[in-house]
CSV table of C-alpha atoms in Angstrom, one decimal:
chain,number,residue,atom,x,y,z
A,1,ASP,CA,107.5,115.1,113.1
A,2,THR,CA,104.2,113.2,113.6
A,3,GLU,CA,105.1,109.8,112.2
A,4,VAL,CA,106.6,106.6,113.3
A,5,THR,CA,109.4,105.6,110.9
A,6,GLN,CA,110.8,102.1,110.4
A,7,THR,CA,114.0,101.0,108.7
A,8,PRO,CA,114.6,99.0,106.6
A,9,LYS,CA,111.5,98.7,104.5
A,10,HIS,CA,112.5,95.2,103.4
A,11,LEU,CA,115.0,92.8,104.8
A,12,VAL,CA,116.1,89.4,103.6
A,13,MET,CA,118.3,87.3,105.9
A,14,GLY,CA,119.6,83.8,106.3
A,15,MET,CA,119.0,81.7,109.3
A,16,THR,CA,122.5,82.3,110.6
A,17,ASN,CA,122.5,86.0,110.1
A,18,LYS,CA,122.2,88.7,112.8
A,19,LYS,CA,120.2,91.8,111.8
A,20,SER,CA,118.3,94.6,113.5
A,21,LEU,CA,115.1,96.5,112.8
A,22,LYS,CA,114.9,100.1,113.8
A,23,CYS,CA,111.9,102.2,114.8
A,24,GLU,CA,111.9,105.9,115.6
A,25,GLN,CA,109.3,108.5,116.7
A,26,HIS,CA,109.7,112.1,117.7
A,27,MET,CA,106.2,112.7,119.1
A,28,GLY,CA,107.3,112.6,122.7
A,29,HIS,CA,105.6,109.3,123.2
A,30,ARG,CA,106.7,107.2,126.2
A,31,ALA,CA,105.4,103.8,125.1
A,32,MET,CA,106.6,101.8,122.1
A,33,TYR,CA,105.5,98.5,120.7
A,34,TRP,CA,106.6,95.7,118.4
A,35,TYR,CA,103.9,93.7,116.5
A,36,LYS,CA,104.3,90.8,114.1
A,37,GLN,CA,101.8,90.5,111.2
A,38,LYS,CA,101.7,87.4,109.0
A,39,ALA,CA,100.0,87.6,105.6
A,40,LYS,CA,96.2,88.0,105.9
A,41,LYS,CA,96.4,87.9,109.7
A,42,PRO,CA,95.9,90.6,112.3
A,43,PRO,CA,98.9,92.2,114.1
A,44,GLU,CA,100.1,90.2,117.1
A,45,LEU,CA,101.7,92.0,120.0
A,46,MET,CA,105.3,91.0,120.8
A,47,PHE,CA,106.7,93.6,123.2
A,48,VAL,CA,105.8,96.8,124.9
A,49,TYR,CA,108.2,99.3,126.3
A,50,SER,CA,107.0,101.9,128.8
A,51,TYR,CA,109.3,104.7,129.8
A,52,GLU,CA,112.2,102.8,128.2
A,53,LYS,CA,111.5,99.7,130.3
A,54,LEU,CA,110.2,96.4,129.0
A,55,SER,CA,106.7,96.0,130.4
A,56,ILE,CA,105.2,93.3,128.2
A,57,ASN,CA,106.8,90.3,126.5
A,58,GLU,CA,104.2,88.1,124.9
A,59,SER,CA,106.3,84.9,125.3
A,60,VAL,CA,108.4,85.8,122.3
A,61,PRO,CA,111.3,83.4,121.5
A,62,SER,CA,114.7,84.6,122.6
A,63,ARG,CA,115.9,84.8,119.0
A,64,PHE,CA,114.0,88.2,119.0
A,65,SER,CA,115.6,90.7,121.3
A,66,PRO,CA,114.1,94.1,121.8
A,67,GLU,CA,116.1,97.2,122.9
A,68,CYS,CA,114.9,100.7,123.8
A,69,PRO,CA,118.1,102.9,124.0
A,70,ASN,CA,116.0,106.1,124.5
A,71,SER,CA,112.5,107.3,124.5
A,72,SER,CA,112.5,107.9,120.7
A,73,LEU,CA,114.2,104.8,119.5
A,74,LEU,CA,113.2,101.1,119.5
A,75,ASN,CA,115.2,98.3,118.1
A,76,LEU,CA,114.5,94.6,117.4
A,77,HIS,CA,117.6,92.4,117.2
A,78,LEU,CA,117.2,89.3,115.2
A,79,HIS,CA,119.4,86.2,115.4
A,80,ALA,CA,119.1,82.6,114.2
A,81,LEU,CA,115.6,83.2,112.8
A,82,GLN,CA,113.5,80.5,111.2
A,83,PRO,CA,111.6,80.8,107.8
A,84,GLU,CA,108.3,80.9,109.7
A,85,ASP,CA,109.5,84.2,111.3
A,86,SER,CA,109.0,85.8,107.9
A,87,ALA,CA,106.4,88.5,108.4
A,88,LEU,CA,105.7,92.2,108.5
A,89,TYR,CA,107.0,93.7,111.7
A,90,LEU,CA,105.2,96.7,112.9
A,91,CYS,CA,106.3,99.3,115.3
A,92,ALA,CA,103.9,101.6,117.2
A,93,SER,CA,104.0,104.3,119.8
A,94,SER,CA,101.6,105.9,122.2
A,95,GLN,CA,101.6,108.9,124.5
A,96,ASP,CA,101.8,106.9,127.7
A,97,GLY,CA,102.3,103.3,128.7
A,98,ALA,CA,102.1,103.4,132.4
A,99,GLY,CA,98.4,103.8,133.1
A,100,THR,CA,95.5,101.4,132.7
A,101,SER,CA,93.6,103.4,130.2
A,102,TYR,CA,94.3,103.0,126.5
A,103,ASN,CA,96.2,105.6,124.5
A,104,GLU,CA,95.9,105.7,120.8
A,105,GLN,CA,98.7,103.7,119.1
A,106,PHE,CA,100.4,105.3,116.1
A,107,PHE,CA,101.8,102.7,113.7
A,108,GLY,CA,104.8,102.7,111.4
A,109,PRO,CA,104.7,101.3,107.9
A,110,GLY,CA,106.5,98.1,108.9
A,111,THR,CA,109.5,96.1,107.9
A,112,ARG,CA,108.8,93.2,105.6
A,113,LEU,CA,111.2,90.4,106.7
A,114,THR,CA,112.0,87.3,104.7
A,115,VAL,CA,114.0,84.6,106.3
A,116,LEU,CA,115.6,82.1,103.9
B,1,ALA,CA,91.9,85.8,128.2
B,2,GLN,CA,90.7,88.4,125.7
B,3,ARG,CA,89.4,87.5,122.3
B,4,VAL,CA,87.9,89.4,119.4
B,5,THR,CA,85.8,87.8,116.6
B,6,GLN,CA,85.1,89.3,113.2
B,7,PRO,CA,83.0,86.8,111.4
B,8,GLU,CA,83.3,88.2,107.9
B,9,LYS,CA,86.6,88.1,106.0
B,10,LEU,CA,85.1,90.1,103.1
B,11,LEU,CA,82.1,92.4,102.9
B,12,SER,CA,81.0,93.8,99.6
B,13,VAL,CA,78.4,96.5,99.4
B,14,PHE,CA,77.3,98.9,96.7
B,15,LYS,CA,78.0,102.6,97.0
B,16,GLY,CA,75.3,104.3,98.9
B,17,ALA,CA,74.2,101.2,100.7
B,18,PRO,CA,74.4,100.8,104.5
B,19,VAL,CA,77.4,99.1,106.0
B,20,GLU,CA,77.7,97.0,109.1
B,21,LEU,CA,81.0,95.3,110.1
B,22,LYS,CA,80.4,92.9,112.9
B,23,CYS,CA,82.6,92.5,116.0
B,24,ASN,CA,82.1,90.4,119.1
B,25,TYR,CA,84.5,90.2,122.0
B,26,SER,CA,85.2,88.0,125.0
B,27,TYR,CA,86.7,89.6,128.1
B,28,SER,CA,85.9,89.1,131.8
B,29,GLY,CA,86.4,92.8,132.9
B,30,SER,CA,85.6,96.1,131.3
B,31,PRO,CA,87.4,96.4,128.1
B,32,GLU,CA,88.1,99.3,125.8
B,33,LEU,CA,87.0,98.6,122.2
B,34,PHE,CA,88.3,100.2,119.0
B,35,TRP,CA,88.1,100.1,115.3
B,36,TYR,CA,91.4,100.4,113.3
B,37,VAL,CA,91.5,100.8,109.6
B,38,GLN,CA,94.1,100.2,107.0
B,39,TYR,CA,93.6,101.8,103.5
B,40,SER,CA,95.5,100.4,100.6
B,41,ARG,CA,99.2,101.2,100.9
B,42,GLN,CA,98.7,103.1,104.1
B,43,ARG,CA,99.6,102.3,107.7
B,44,LEU,CA,97.2,101.0,110.3
B,45,GLN,CA,95.4,103.9,112.0
B,46,LEU,CA,92.8,104.3,114.7
B,47,LEU,CA,89.3,105.0,113.3
B,48,LEU,CA,87.3,105.3,116.5
B,49,ARG,CA,87.1,104.1,120.1
B,50,HIS,CA,84.0,103.3,122.1
B,51,ILE,CA,84.6,105.8,124.9
B,52,SER,CA,84.7,108.7,122.5
B,53,ARG,CA,81.1,108.0,121.3
B,54,GLU,CA,81.9,110.0,118.2
B,55,SER,CA,81.3,109.6,114.5
B,56,ILE,CA,84.4,109.5,112.3
B,57,LYS,CA,84.1,109.7,108.5
B,58,GLY,CA,80.4,108.9,109.0
B,59,PHE,CA,81.1,105.7,110.9
B,60,THR,CA,79.7,105.0,114.4
B,61,ALA,CA,80.1,102.0,116.7
B,62,ASP,CA,78.1,101.3,119.9
B,63,LEU,CA,79.4,99.0,122.6
B,64,ASN,CA,76.7,96.5,123.6
B,65,LYS,CA,77.9,94.9,126.8
B,66,GLY,CA,74.9,92.5,126.9
B,67,GLU,CA,75.7,91.1,123.5
B,68,THR,CA,79.4,91.7,123.9
B,69,SER,CA,79.4,93.4,120.5
B,70,PHE,CA,80.9,96.5,119.0
B,71,HIS,CA,79.6,96.6,115.4
B,72,LEU,CA,80.8,99.4,113.1
B,73,LYS,CA,78.1,101.1,111.0
B,74,LYS,CA,77.8,103.7,108.3
B,75,PRO,CA,74.4,104.6,106.7
B,76,PHE,CA,75.8,105.2,103.2
B,77,ALA,CA,79.0,103.6,101.9
B,78,GLN,CA,81.5,105.6,99.9
B,79,GLU,CA,84.1,104.1,97.5
B,80,GLU,CA,86.9,105.6,99.7
B,81,ASP,CA,85.7,103.4,102.6
B,82,SER,CA,87.1,100.4,100.9
B,83,ALA,CA,89.8,99.1,103.3
B,84,MET,CA,90.7,96.5,105.9
B,85,TYR,CA,89.0,97.1,109.2
B,86,TYR,CA,90.2,95.6,112.4
B,87,CYS,CA,88.2,95.5,115.6
B,88,ALA,CA,90.5,95.6,118.7
B,89,LEU,CA,90.2,95.2,122.4
B,90,SER,CA,92.3,96.5,125.3
B,91,GLY,CA,92.0,95.1,128.8
B,92,GLY,CA,94.5,97.7,130.1
B,93,TYR,CA,98.2,98.4,130.2
B,94,GLN,CA,98.4,99.0,126.4
B,95,LYS,CA,97.9,95.3,125.6
B,96,VAL,CA,95.7,95.2,122.5
B,97,THR,CA,94.2,92.2,120.8
B,98,PHE,CA,93.1,92.5,117.2
B,99,GLY,CA,90.3,90.7,115.5
B,100,THR,CA,91.1,88.8,112.2
B,101,GLY,CA,89.9,91.8,110.2
B,102,THR,CA,87.1,92.4,107.6
B,103,LYS,CA,87.9,93.7,104.1
B,104,LEU,CA,85.3,96.1,103.0
B,105,GLN,CA,84.8,96.5,99.3
B,106,VAL,CA,82.5,99.2,98.1
B,107,ILE,CA,81.3,98.6,94.6
B,108,PRO,CA,80.8,101.7,92.5
């Protein structure tokens, strides 16, 4: 399997709901990422996990809570979101996340989130 | 801080014409530069990176440190090149900053 998969494809939630986004890869990659992409804007990095440990948090509000249960799986738990959080959430993975040199990131198709 | 600027939101060229997508960056150290592409209804994917110095699908990009630029070029545009192109910069540790993107439209 050489792809990053994301579920669900679409999610609609209310501001009081709790939901989770899921990302999976079976390429043996040890770094995984969450990006947020608003319409007609570039992806913005949210979190980076390297060897299952959170290595980068780009000052993301606590209503977004990432989790990396194992090297193949990455979750993003959502709670008390605001309508302005509506966006496409992209997951990516790369071979290594520990070194300083860049490794190609492989992107998933994204989850389109709408917060009502 | 790292910043990437793509001045053109939309670039329209005729098939067979040369293409140049502009990218300028701001970074105090030695960054790695990339071009990512997103074709219609497909996921974002890496097109090329400056350290590879290779040509992918006829595209090349040269890092000009003096002008802090990394423009993407192709001598003859093809219809299948129509896509969204993002210039991106990494200052290390997997942190990537994307430019605002340029939509390339190749007119038959």
